[in-house]
Short mmCIF file of C-alpha atoms in Angstrom, two decimals:
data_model
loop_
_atom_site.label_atom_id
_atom_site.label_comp_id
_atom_site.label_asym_id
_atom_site.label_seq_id
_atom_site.Cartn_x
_atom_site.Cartn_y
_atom_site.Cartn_z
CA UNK A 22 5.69 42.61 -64.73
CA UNK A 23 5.44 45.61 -62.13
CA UNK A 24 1.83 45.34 -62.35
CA UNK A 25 1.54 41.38 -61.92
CA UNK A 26 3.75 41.95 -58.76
CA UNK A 27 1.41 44.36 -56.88
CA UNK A 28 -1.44 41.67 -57.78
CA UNK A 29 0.21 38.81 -56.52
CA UNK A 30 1.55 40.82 -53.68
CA UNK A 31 -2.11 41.88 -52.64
CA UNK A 32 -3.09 38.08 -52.92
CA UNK A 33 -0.08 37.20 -50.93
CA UNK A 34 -1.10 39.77 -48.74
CA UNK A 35 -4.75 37.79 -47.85
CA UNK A 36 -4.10 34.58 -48.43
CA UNK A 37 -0.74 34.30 -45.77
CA UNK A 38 -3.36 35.25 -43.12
CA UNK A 39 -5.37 31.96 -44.11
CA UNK A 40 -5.36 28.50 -42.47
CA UNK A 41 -3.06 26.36 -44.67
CA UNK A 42 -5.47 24.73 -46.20
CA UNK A 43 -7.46 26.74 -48.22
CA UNK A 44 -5.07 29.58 -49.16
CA UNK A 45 -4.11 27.86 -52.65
CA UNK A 46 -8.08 28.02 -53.48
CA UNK A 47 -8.34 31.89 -52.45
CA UNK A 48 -5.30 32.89 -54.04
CA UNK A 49 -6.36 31.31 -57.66
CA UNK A 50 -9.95 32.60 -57.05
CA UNK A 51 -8.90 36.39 -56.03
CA UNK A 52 -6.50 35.99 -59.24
CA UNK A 53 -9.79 35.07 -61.67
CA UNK A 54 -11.85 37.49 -59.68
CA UNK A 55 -9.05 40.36 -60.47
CA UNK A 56 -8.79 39.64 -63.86
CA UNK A 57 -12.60 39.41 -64.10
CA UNK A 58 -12.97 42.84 -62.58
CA UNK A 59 -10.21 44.22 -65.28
CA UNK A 60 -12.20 42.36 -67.85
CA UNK A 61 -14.68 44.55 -66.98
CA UNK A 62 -13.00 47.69 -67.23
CA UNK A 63 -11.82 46.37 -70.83
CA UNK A 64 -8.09 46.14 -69.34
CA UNK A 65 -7.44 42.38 -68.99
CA UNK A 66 -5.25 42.08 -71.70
CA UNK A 67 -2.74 45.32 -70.88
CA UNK A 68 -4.16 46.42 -67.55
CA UNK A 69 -2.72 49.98 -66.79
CA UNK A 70 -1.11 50.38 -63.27
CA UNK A 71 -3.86 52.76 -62.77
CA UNK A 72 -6.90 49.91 -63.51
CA UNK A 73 -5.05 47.32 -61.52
CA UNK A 74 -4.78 49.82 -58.01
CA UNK A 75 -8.36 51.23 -58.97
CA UNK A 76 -10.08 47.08 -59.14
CA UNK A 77 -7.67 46.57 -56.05
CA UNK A 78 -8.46 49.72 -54.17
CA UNK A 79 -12.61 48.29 -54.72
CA UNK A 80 -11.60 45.45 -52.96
CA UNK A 81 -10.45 46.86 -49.82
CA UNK A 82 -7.90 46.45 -47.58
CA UNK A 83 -5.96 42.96 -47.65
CA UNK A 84 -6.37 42.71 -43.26
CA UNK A 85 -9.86 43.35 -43.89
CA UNK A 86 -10.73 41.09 -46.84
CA UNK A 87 -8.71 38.45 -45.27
CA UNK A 88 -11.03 38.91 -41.82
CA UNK A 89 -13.95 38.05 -43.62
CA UNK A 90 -12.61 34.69 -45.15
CA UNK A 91 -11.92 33.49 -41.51
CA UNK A 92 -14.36 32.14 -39.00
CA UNK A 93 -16.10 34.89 -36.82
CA UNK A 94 -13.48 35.13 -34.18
CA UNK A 95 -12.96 35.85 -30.69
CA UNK A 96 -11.55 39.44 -31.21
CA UNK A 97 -11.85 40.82 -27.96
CA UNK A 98 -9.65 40.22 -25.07
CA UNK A 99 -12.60 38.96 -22.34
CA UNK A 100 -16.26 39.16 -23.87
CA UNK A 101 -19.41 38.31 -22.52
CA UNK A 102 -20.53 36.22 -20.71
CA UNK A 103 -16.99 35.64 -19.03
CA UNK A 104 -16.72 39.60 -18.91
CA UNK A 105 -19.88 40.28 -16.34
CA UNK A 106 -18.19 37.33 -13.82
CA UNK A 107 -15.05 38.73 -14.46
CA UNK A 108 -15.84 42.29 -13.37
CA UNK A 109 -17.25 40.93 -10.10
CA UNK A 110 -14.29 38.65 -9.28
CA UNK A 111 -12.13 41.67 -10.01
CA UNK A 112 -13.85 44.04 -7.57
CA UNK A 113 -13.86 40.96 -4.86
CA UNK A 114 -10.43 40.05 -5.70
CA UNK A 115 -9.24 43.79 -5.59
CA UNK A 116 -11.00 44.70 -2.32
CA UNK A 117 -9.13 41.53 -0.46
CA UNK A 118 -6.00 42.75 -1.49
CA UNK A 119 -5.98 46.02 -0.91
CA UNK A 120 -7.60 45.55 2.78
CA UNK A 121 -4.95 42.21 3.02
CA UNK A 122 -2.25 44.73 2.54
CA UNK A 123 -3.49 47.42 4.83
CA UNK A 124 -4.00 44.64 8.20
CA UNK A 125 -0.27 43.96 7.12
CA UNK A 126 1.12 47.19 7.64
CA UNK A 127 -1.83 47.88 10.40
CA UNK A 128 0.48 44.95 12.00
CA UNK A 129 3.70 46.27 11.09
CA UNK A 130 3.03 49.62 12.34
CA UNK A 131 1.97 48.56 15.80
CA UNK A 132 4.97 45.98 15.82
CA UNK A 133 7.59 47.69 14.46
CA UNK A 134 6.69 51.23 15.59
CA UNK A 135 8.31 54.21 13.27
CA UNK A 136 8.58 57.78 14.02
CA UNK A 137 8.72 58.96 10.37
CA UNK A 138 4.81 58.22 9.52
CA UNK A 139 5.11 59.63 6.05
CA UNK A 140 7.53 57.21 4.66
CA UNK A 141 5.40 54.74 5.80
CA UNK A 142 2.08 55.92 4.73
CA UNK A 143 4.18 56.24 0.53
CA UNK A 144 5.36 52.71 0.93
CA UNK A 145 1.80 52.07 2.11
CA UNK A 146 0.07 53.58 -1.28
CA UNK A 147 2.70 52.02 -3.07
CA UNK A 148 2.20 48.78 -2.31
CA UNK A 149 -1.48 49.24 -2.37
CA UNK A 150 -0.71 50.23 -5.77
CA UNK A 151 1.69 47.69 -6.99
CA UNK A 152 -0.63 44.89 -5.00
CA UNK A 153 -3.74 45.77 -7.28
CA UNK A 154 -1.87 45.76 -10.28
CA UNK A 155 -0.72 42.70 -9.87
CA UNK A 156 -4.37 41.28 -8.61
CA UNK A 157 -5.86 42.98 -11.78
CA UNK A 158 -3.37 41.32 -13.91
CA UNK A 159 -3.55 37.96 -12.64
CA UNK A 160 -7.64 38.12 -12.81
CA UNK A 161 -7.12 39.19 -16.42
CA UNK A 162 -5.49 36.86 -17.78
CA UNK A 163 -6.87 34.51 -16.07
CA UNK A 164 -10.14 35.34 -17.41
CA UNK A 165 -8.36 36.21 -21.08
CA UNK A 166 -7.67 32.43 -21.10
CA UNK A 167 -11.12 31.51 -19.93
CA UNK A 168 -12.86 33.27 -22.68
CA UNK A 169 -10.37 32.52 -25.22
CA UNK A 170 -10.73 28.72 -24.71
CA UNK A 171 -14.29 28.93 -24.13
CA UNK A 172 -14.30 27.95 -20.39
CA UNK A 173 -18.00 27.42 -19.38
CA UNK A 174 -17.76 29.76 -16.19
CA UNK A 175 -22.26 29.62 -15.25
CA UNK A 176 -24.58 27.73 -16.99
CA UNK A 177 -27.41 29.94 -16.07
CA UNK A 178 -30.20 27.38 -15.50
CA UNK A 179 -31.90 29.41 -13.02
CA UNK A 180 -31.12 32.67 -14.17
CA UNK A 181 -34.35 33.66 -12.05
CA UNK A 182 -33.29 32.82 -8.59
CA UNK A 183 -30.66 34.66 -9.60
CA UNK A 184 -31.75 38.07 -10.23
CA UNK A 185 -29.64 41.24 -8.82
CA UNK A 186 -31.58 43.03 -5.71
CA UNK A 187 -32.67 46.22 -6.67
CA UNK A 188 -30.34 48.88 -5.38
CA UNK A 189 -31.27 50.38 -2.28
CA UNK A 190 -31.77 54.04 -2.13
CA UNK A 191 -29.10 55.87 -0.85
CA UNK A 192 -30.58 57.40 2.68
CA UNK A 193 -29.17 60.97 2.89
CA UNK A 194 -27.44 61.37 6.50
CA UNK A 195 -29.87 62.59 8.93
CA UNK A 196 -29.73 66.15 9.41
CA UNK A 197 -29.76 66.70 13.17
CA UNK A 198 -26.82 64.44 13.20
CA UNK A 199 -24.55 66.32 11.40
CA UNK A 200 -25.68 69.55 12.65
CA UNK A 201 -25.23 68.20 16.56
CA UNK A 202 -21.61 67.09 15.23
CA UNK A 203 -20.77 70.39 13.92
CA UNK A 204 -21.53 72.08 17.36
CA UNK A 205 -19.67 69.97 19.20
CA UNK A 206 -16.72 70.02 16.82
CA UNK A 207 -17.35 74.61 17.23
CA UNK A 208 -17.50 74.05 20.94
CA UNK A 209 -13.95 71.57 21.12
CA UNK A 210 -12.10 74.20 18.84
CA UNK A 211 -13.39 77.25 20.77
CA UNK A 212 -12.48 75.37 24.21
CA UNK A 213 -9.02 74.36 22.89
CA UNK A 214 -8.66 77.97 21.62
CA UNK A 215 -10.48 79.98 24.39
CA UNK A 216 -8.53 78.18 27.50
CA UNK A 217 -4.85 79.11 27.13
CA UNK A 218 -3.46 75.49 28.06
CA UNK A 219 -6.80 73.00 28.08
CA UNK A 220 -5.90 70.02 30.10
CA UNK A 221 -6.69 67.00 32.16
CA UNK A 222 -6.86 67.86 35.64
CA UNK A 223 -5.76 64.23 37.90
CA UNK A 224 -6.16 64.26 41.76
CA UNK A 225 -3.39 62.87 43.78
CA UNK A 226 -3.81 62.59 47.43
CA UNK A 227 -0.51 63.68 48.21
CA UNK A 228 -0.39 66.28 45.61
CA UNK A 229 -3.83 67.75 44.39
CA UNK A 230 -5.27 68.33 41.44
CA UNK A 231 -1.92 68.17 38.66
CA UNK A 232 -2.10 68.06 34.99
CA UNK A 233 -2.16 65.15 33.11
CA UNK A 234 -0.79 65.81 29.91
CA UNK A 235 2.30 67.87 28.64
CA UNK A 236 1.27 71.38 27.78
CA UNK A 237 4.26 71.40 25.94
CA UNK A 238 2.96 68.79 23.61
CA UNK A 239 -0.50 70.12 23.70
CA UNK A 240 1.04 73.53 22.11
CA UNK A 241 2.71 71.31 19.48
CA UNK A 242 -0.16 69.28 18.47
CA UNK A 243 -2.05 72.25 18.45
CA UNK A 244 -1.87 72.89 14.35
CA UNK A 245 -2.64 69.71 14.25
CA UNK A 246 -5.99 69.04 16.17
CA UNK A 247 -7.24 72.20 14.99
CA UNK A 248 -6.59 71.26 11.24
CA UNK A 249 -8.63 68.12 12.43
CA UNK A 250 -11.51 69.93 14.13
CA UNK A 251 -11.98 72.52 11.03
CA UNK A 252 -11.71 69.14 8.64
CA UNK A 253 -14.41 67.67 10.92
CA UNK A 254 -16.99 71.02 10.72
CA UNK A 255 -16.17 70.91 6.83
CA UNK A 256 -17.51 66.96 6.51
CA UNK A 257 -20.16 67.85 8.45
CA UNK A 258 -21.39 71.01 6.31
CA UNK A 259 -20.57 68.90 3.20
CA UNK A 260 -22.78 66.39 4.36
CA UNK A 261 -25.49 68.97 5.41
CA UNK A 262 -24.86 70.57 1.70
CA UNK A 263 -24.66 67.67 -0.42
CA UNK A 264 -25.96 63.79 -0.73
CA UNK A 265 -24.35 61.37 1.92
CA UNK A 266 -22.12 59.41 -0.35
CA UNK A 267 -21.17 62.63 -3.07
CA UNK A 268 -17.89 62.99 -4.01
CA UNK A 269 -17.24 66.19 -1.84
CA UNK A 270 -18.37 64.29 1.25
CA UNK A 271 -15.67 61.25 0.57
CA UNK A 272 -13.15 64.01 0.08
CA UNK A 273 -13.30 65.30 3.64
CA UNK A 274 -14.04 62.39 4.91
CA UNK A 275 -11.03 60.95 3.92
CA UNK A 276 -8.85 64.19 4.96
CA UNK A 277 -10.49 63.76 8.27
CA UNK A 278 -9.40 60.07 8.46
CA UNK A 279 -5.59 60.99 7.74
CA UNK A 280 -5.50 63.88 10.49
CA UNK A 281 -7.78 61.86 12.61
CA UNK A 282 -4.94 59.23 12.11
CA UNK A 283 -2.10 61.59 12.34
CA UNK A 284 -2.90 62.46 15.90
CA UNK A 285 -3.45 59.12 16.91
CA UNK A 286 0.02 58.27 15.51
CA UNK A 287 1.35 61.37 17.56
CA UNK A 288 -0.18 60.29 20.81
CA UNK A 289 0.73 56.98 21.36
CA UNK A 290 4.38 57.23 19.70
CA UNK A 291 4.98 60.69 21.90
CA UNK A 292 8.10 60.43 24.46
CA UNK A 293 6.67 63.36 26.18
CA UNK A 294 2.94 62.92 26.34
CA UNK A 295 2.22 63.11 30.10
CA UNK A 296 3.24 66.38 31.90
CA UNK A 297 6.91 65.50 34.40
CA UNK A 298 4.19 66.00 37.30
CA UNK A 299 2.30 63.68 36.64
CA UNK A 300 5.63 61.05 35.61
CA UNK A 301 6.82 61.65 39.48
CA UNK A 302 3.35 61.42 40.91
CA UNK A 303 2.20 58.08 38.75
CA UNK A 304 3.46 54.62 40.87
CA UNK A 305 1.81 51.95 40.39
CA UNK A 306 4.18 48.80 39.55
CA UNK A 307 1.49 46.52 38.86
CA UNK A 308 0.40 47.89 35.77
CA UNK A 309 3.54 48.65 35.06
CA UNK A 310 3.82 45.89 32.18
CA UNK A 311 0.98 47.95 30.41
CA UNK A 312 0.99 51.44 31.45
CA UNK A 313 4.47 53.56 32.02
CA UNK A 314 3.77 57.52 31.52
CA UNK A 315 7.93 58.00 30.92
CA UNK A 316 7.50 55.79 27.16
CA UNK A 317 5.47 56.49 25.08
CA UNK A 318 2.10 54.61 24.71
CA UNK A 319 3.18 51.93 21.95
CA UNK A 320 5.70 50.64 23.63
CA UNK A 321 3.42 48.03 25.81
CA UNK A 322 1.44 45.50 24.05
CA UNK A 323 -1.50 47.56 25.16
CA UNK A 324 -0.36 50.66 23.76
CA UNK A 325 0.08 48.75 20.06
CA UNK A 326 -3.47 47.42 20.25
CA UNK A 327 -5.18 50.32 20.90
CA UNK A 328 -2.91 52.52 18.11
CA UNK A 329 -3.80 49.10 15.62
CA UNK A 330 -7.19 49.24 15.97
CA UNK A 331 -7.75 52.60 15.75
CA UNK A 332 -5.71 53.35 12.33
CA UNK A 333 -7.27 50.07 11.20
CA UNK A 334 -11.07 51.44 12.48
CA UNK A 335 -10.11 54.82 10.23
CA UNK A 336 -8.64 52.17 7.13
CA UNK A 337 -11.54 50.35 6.93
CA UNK A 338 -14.18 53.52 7.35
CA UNK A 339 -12.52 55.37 4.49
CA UNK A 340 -12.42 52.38 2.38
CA UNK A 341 -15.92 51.67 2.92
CA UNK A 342 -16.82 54.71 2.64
CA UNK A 343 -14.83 54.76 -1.01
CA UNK A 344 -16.28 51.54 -1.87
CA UNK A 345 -19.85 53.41 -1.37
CA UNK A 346 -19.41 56.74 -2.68
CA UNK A 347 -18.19 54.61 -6.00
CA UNK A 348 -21.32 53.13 -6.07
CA UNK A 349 -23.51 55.79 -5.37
CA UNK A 350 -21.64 57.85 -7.96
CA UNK A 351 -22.03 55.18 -11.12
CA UNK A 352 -25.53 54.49 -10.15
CA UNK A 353 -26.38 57.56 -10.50
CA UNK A 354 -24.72 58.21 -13.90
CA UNK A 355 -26.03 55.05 -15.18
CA UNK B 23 -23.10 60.45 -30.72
CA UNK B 24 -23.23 58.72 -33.96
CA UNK B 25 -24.59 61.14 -36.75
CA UNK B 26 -28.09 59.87 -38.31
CA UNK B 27 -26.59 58.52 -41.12
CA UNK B 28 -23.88 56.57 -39.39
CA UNK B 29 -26.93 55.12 -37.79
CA UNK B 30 -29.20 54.14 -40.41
CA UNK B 31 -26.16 52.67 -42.61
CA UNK B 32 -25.74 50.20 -39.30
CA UNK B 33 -29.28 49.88 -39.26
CA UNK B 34 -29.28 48.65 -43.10
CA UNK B 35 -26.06 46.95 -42.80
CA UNK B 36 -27.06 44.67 -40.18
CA UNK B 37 -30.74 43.97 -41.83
CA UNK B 38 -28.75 43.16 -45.38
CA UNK B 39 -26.46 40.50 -44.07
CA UNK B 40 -28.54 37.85 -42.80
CA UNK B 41 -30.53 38.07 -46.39
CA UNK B 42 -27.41 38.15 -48.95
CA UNK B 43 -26.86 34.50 -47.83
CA UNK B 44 -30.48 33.20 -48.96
CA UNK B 45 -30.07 35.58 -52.39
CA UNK B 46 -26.89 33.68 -53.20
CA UNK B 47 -28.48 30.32 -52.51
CA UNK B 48 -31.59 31.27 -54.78
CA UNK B 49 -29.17 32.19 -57.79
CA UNK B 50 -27.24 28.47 -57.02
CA UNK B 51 -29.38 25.54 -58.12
CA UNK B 52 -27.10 25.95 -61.21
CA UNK B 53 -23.39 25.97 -61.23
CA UNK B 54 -22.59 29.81 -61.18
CA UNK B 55 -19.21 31.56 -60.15
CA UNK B 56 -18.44 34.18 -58.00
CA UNK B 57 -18.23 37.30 -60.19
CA UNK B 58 -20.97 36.26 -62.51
CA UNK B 59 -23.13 36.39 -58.99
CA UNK B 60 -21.98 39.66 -58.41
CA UNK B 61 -23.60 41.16 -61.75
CA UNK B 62 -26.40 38.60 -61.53
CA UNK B 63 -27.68 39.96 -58.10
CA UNK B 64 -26.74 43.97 -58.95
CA UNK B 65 -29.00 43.25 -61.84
CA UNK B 66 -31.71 41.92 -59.61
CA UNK B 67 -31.45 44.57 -57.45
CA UNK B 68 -29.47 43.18 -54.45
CA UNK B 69 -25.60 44.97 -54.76
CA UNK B 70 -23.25 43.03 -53.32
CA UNK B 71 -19.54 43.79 -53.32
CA UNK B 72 -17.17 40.89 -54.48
CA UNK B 73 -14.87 41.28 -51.32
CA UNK B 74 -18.24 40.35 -49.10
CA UNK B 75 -19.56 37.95 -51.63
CA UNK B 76 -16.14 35.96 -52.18
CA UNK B 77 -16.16 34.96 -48.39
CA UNK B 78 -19.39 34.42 -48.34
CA UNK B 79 -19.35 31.49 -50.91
CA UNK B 80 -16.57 30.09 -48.96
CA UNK B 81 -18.61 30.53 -45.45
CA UNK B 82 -21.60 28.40 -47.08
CA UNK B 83 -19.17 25.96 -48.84
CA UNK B 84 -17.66 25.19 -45.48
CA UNK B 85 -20.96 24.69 -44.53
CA UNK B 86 -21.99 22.50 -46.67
CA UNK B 87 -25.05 24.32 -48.11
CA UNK B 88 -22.70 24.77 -51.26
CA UNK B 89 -20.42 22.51 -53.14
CA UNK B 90 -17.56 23.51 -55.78
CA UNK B 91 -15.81 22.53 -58.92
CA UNK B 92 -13.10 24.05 -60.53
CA UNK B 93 -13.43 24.33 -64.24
CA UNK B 94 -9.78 24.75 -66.01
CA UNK B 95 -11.13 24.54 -69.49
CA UNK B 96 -10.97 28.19 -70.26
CA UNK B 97 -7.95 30.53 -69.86
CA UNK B 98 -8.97 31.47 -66.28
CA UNK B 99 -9.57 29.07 -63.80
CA UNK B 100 -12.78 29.32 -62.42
CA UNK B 101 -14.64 27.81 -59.13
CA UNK B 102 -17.86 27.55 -59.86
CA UNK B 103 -20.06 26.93 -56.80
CA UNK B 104 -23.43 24.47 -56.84
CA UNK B 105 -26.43 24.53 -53.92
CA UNK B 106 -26.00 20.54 -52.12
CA UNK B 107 -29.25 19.00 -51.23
CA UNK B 108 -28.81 19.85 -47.82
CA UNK B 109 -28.49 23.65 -49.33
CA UNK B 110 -31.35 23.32 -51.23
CA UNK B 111 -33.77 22.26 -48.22
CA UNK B 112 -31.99 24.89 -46.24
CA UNK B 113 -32.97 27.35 -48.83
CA UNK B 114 -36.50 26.05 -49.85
CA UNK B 115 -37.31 26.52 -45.75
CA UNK B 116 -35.63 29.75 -45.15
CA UNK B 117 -38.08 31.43 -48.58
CA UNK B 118 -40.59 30.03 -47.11
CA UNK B 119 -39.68 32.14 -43.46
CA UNK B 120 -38.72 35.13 -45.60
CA UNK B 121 -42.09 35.35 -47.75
CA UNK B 122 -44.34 34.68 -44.02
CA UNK B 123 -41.56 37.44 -42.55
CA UNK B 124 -41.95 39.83 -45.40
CA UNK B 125 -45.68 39.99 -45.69
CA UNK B 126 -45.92 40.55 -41.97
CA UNK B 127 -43.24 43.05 -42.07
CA UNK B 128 -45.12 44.87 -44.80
CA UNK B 129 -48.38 45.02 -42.84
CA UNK B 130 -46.66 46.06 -39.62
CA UNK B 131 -44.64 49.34 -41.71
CA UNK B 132 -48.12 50.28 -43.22
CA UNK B 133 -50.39 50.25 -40.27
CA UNK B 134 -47.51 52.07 -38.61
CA UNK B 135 -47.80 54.31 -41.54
CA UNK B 136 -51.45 54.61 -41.41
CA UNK B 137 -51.42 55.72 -37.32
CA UNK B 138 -48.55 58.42 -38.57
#
């Protein structure tokens, strides 16, 4: 009785994974074909629990068994040829969202001026992060439903005209450039370094030559611009060392782009930019709408341009930047 | 990377499961069932496990290449599967490719032999 149960259990097993239809005729075959393989053994009469799991364990695994009675199915999520269109639509689909999302906050940065940049730069990754996710999920299942259902996406009738350009060779970066970069970049640090408070001399008639900036804020951005200048000589080597578009390059690259940023962000948003000489000396109301050395920068319209497109310039260089080193990188795996 | 014998068993795999189908339909211009096939093709050389060749008779049924009739007389009921006329042009057509495909075959693997 034992026995007949693990039988009819294995049949069940199958034949529940079956359309409707045809799981009566399975079941009563497998049963005939199970007693015909105990036949064989000489145990259909009193098969042994041992004969019954060996003929059993010869036919495999129920899931498996019962796979090869249905109709070769769609058993991936998105297959070819719905998988190469999707991949492309993804990237397309990601790369609008992600630089969507960054002109948003470029916006809300230069409208809504903050003074604590970091918070703002972790809500920015996060909703990068949270804003691909979602795009990736919508354009898979979008695409899971296409291939599922068969959805005729390109008919290919001119696959010819069609044919992918043949990738361009990466150029490495011209030489001279980077070298005439890295002595300039030697000769700012050793001038910011060398003169004890480098500034902007201004000439006013009634007052002579006075500085234009706050050496007070020059001391305090010093860390800074230096961290920027020795980031700047380190792309620049990188790029002398290695392939334009390696992985080292990006790296720097992008570490230049956030100081590079960083100090933009501190200049405009500074109370205390302009040195108090130059505060009493500066009258002129009628740019006063656009230009008043007591605020800082981004307070006139002006100001919030110039800070926009100047984080946005450094956004869309690293990105692009990204976007080719990616490239370079799997092509030359592949 | 898969071992050479992973490989080759792919490699045989794949070249065996086209041809099972046309075996079966040469051993079914008379009724025959399912686990009498499996013994008639070992004998003849061609192995073929009854949990491939069970869905196999149902794949060509469905397809019309086979037809079926259950036969209650004995103790066992037993389904005993028939080429249609449709399966036996099917079948006459595809010999014909396999004997053109084999004697080609056989002349490509023994010049390739010879060059070796």
């Amino acid at each position: 009785m034992k026995s007949n149960n693990i039988i009819e259990r294995y049949i069940y097993a199958i034949s529940r994974q079956l359309p409707v239809k045809s799981r009566e005729d399975t079941a009563r075959e497998l049963r005939t074909l199970i007693a015909d393989m105990l036949a064989e053994r000489g145990a259909e009469q009193e098969p042994s629990e041992e004969d019954i799991r060996a003929v059993l364990t010869e036919l495999g695994r129920p899931d498996e068994l019962a796979q090869k009675y249905l109709p070769a199915q769609r058993n991936c999520l998105i297959g070819q040829p719905h998988f190469r269109i999707y991949k492309l639509v993804l990237k397309i689909v990601l790369a609008a969202t992600l630089f969507g999302l960054s002109v948003a906050l470029m916006v809300e940065l230069v409208s809504a001026p903050t003074e604590n940049l970091l918070v703002r730069l972790g809500e920015w990754v996060l909703r990068l992060f949270s804003g691909g996710l979602q795009a990736f999920a919508y354009v898979t299942l979008i695409f899971a439903l296409f291939y599922h259902y068969d959805v005729k996406l390109d008919e290919e009738k001119d696959f010819l005209s069609e044919l992918p350009e043949l990738p361009e060779r990466a150029p490495k970066s011209s030489a001279a450039e980077n070298i005439i970069g890295l002595i300039f970049t030697v000769l700012f640090a050793l001038a910011f370094v060398v003169l004890p408070e480098t500034n902007i001399p201004v000439w006013f008639e009634e007052r002579g030559f006075i500085p234009l900036l706050n050496p007070e804020f020059l001391r305090s951005m010093r860390p800074l611009l230096l961290a920027s200048l020795a980031v700047g000589a380190l792309n620049d080597i990188t790029m002398l060392a290695e392939r334009k578009n390696s992985v080292p390059a990006l790296l720097t690259q992008l570490l230049d782009a956030v100081l590079s940023g960083a100090l933009a962000w501190a200049f405009f948003s500074s109370a205390n930019l302009f040195s108090s000489q130059f505060v009493q000396a500066f009258h002129a109301p009628e740019v006063a709408g656009l230009f008043d050395p007591s605020l800082p920068l981004n307070h006139s319209w002006l100001g919030k341009l110039l800070l926009g497109l100047t984080l946005f310039g450094l956004a869309v260089g690293s990105i692009s930047a990204i976007v080719k080193t990616i490239r370079a990188v799997s092509e030359k795996s592949a | 990377m898969q071992s050479k014998e992973a490989l080759l068993a792919g490699f045989v795999t794949e070249m065996r499961r086209g041809a099972i189908a046309l075996a079966v339909l040469s051993r079914l211009s008379e009724p025959g069932y399912g686990y009498q096939l499996v013994r008639d093709l070992a004998v003849g050389g061609v192995p073929v496990e009854a949990n491939t060749l069970y869905p196999l008779l149902r794949r060509l049924e469905e397809q019309a290449l086979l037809r079926s009739d259950w036969d209650m007389r004995e103790g066992k009921p037993r389904k005993y599967y028939q080429r249609t006329e449709t399966g036996t042009e099917v079948y006459e057509r595809w010999r014909a490719e396999w004997k053109q495909f084999s004697v080609s075959f056989n002349s490509l693997l023994e010049d390739n032999h010879e060059v070796k």
